[in-house]
Amino acid sequence: MISNDEIASILERFGGLLRLTGENPFRARAYLHAADTIRHLAEPSVDLAAGDRLREIAGIGEGIASVVAEIAATGSFRALDSLSARYPPSLLDLLALPGVGPKTVIRLYGEFGIADLAGVEAAVSRGVFRDAKGLGQRFEGDLQIGLAAVRARDGRIPIGRALPAARSLQAALRRLLPGRVEIAGGVRRFAETVDRLSVVVEADNVAVTTAAIASMPLVVKVAEQRDDRLRVRLQSGEESDIVLAKPSEFGVVLLRATGPASHIACLGPLPHEAGDETQVYAALGLPWIPPELRSTETDWSDLARITALIGRADLRGDLHCHSTWSDGSAPIAAMESAAAALGYDYLGITDHSRGLGVARGLDVGRLRAQRREIVGLTGGIDVLQGAEVEVHRDGRLDYDDETLASLDIVVASLHSGLRQDRATLTDRLIRTIANPHVDIIAHPSGRLIDRRPGGDIDWPRAFAAAAEHGVALEINSDPSRLDLDAEMAHDALAAGCLLSINCDAHSPESFELIEFGIAVARQAGATVDRVINAWPLEQLRHWLAERGRQPRPDLPGEV
Ligand SMILES: [Zn+2]
Ligand SMILES: [Zn+2]
């Protein structure tokens, strides 16, 4: 049963969004007030609503009482759904930034398409507010401070932000110091989130090195210092451990600082001296174990097991990305040349179908126009016309069969209704998998790390269905998703499923995110034969043909 707390949060979200729009301040206040009341009720509000007693409580009128009943039945309510379709609830997070009120949030969304804190962060780093009327450099500076404060409050740092931050710290330290500087900790292992960054620096003279680090402009504050290690607060808001190591011990110190403790414990007593990690492992009779594998429970003592894993260089293409045809930031040609620059042989352009309102989804007419553009491309690699097709709450796909059959590849996605109950959601996913026109399931669980858990799905059944129908499950490399995660991808492989590791790139730069997906795939134990976009184009085409795809039949209405 849904708790008072959960109901209160849902009402709060609605009240917050209403207040954002400024359309009906009284209604907004009524919902926020009701949320507060329900949060403090002693009895479950679901019971009260069922007994028609909720209306008797002060501040809860008939309207809100029936909304609570609707939430109890469906997990949401219609007015919230339609408001969230216009204004993503993540907009409410922006109000935590100093100097940002409802009007500014609406402007950031309407004018700059910014829907969440990550969007603000990206916009600040691109300097888009600098010349914007009424915003400017001052506004940008305030945002920077605000973002750092929000991050510090939230505690854990997602890998998508931690890795770039660790790399800039590493680069700055390398400019400053003569010796080796290596990233360590959870960041090096591609953990999903970390408490803080960690780097190991090679140092002969501890006092000199420590003083040099403390005086770096990047370091706002030295929070702690003892012997051979510092904890510093960085300008960007994160904390980092900086561990100093003598050259002769660098390998041992780096290994320990990388962790995790379970891996170190498994290794047993370590040698006292070793210049690099390879020497440490060699002394233990082991091959060098790549950091991203150290948190898995697999036995990596056999080098062949490690070399069999998929690597970034094995990928031949990406099969899920967006262009300006829907919500991407670059034209198809720019996405193509970025993929070509990475050495890919093919690229699947999979813009959103029309059902996803906010993303300017394509109808069949625009698909036809898009095909003409794709046919005319001259970038030198093979561009497949696909689509990321919306799976509606009732399980319907957004395109009819004829349209689906005329695409080169179909990626299906559940973006909405992820709070449906286990039976409904599992059935919806399995019916999608069983649809003969679906080739890949994108971000299968729908989770957003630290923001939204994945859907409640019977995974063994879903994996069995995917294996049976030969549908590939995605490892979405976007670090805010990493979906499937390593454990699920491992189970999917064990069930006989194929995988596809994609970036879901919305800009040419985002193809770089593939390193996150590759780390997940390696942790899952994936090998080239099981990852469809590690196959040569010919093999991929053969697979698609076996799934019943003809070489690009006309789209409906084509003359
Ligand atoms: Zn998607
Ligand atoms: Zn997508």
PDB file of N, CA and C and ligand atoms in Angstrom, residues 320-322 350 352 388 413 415 442-443 476 504 506, ligand 2:
ATOM      1  N   HIS A 320      21.878   3.718 -30.990  1.00  0.00           N
ATOM      2  CA  HIS A 320      20.838   4.510 -30.327  1.00  0.00           C
ATOM      3  C   HIS A 320      21.358   5.924 -30.130  1.00  0.00           C
ATOM      4  N   CYS A 321      20.905   6.853 -30.976  1.00  0.00           N
ATOM      5  CA  CYS A 321      21.283   8.250 -30.776  1.00  0.00           C
ATOM      6  C   CYS A 321      20.241   9.165 -31.401  1.00  0.00           C
ATOM      7  N   HIS A 322      20.337  10.428 -31.089  1.00  0.00           N
ATOM      8  CA  HIS A 322      19.315  11.401 -31.484  1.00  0.00           C
ATOM      9  C   HIS A 322      19.934  12.569 -32.238  1.00  0.00           C
ATOM     10  N   THR A 350      18.245   7.048 -34.163  1.00  0.00           N
ATOM     11  CA  THR A 350      16.976   6.587 -33.593  1.00  0.00           C
ATOM     12  C   THR A 350      16.285   7.739 -32.887  1.00  0.00           C
ATOM     13  N   HIS A 352      13.168  10.085 -31.567  1.00  0.00           N
ATOM     14  CA  HIS A 352      11.967   9.675 -30.845  1.00  0.00           C
ATOM     15  C   HIS A 352      10.753   9.611 -31.761  1.00  0.00           C
ATOM     16  N   GLU A 388      13.548   5.446 -31.898  1.00  0.00           N
ATOM     17  CA  GLU A 388      13.313   5.056 -30.513  1.00  0.00           C
ATOM     18  C   GLU A 388      11.815   5.185 -30.314  1.00  0.00           C
ATOM     19  N   SER A 413      11.255   1.773 -26.203  1.00  0.00           N
ATOM     20  CA  SER A 413      11.529   2.346 -24.881  1.00  0.00           C
ATOM     21  C   SER A 413      10.271   2.551 -24.070  1.00  0.00           C
ATOM     22  N   HIS A 415       9.228   4.948 -21.462  1.00  0.00           N
ATOM     23  CA  HIS A 415       9.607   6.173 -20.752  1.00  0.00           C
ATOM     24  C   HIS A 415       8.579   6.538 -19.693  1.00  0.00           C
ATOM     25  N   ALA A 442      15.678  -0.330 -25.207  1.00  0.00           N
ATOM     26  CA  ALA A 442      16.581   0.686 -24.655  1.00  0.00           C
ATOM     27  C   ALA A 442      16.388   0.804 -23.144  1.00  0.00           C
ATOM     28  N   HIS A 443      17.457   1.223 -22.460  1.00  0.00           N
ATOM     29  CA  HIS A 443      17.439   1.420 -20.997  1.00  0.00           C
ATOM     30  C   HIS A 443      16.304   0.622 -20.340  1.00  0.00           C
ATOM     31  N   ASN A 476      22.723   1.093 -21.590  1.00  0.00           N
ATOM     32  CA  ASN A 476      22.728   2.511 -21.913  1.00  0.00           C
ATOM     33  C   ASN A 476      23.900   3.156 -21.176  1.00  0.00           C
ATOM     34  N   ASP A 504      23.084   6.580 -26.414  1.00  0.00           N
ATOM     35  CA  ASP A 504      21.893   7.426 -26.359  1.00  0.00           C
ATOM     36  C   ASP A 504      22.342   8.880 -26.529  1.00  0.00           C
ATOM     37  N   HIS A 506      22.867  12.553 -27.475  1.00  0.00           N
ATOM     38  CA  HIS A 506      22.039  13.657 -27.942  1.00  0.00           C
ATOM     39  C   HIS A 506      22.916  14.764 -28.525  1.00  0.00           C
TER      40      HIS A 506
HETATM   41 ZN    ZN B   2      17.178   7.817 -26.569  1.00  0.00          ZN
END
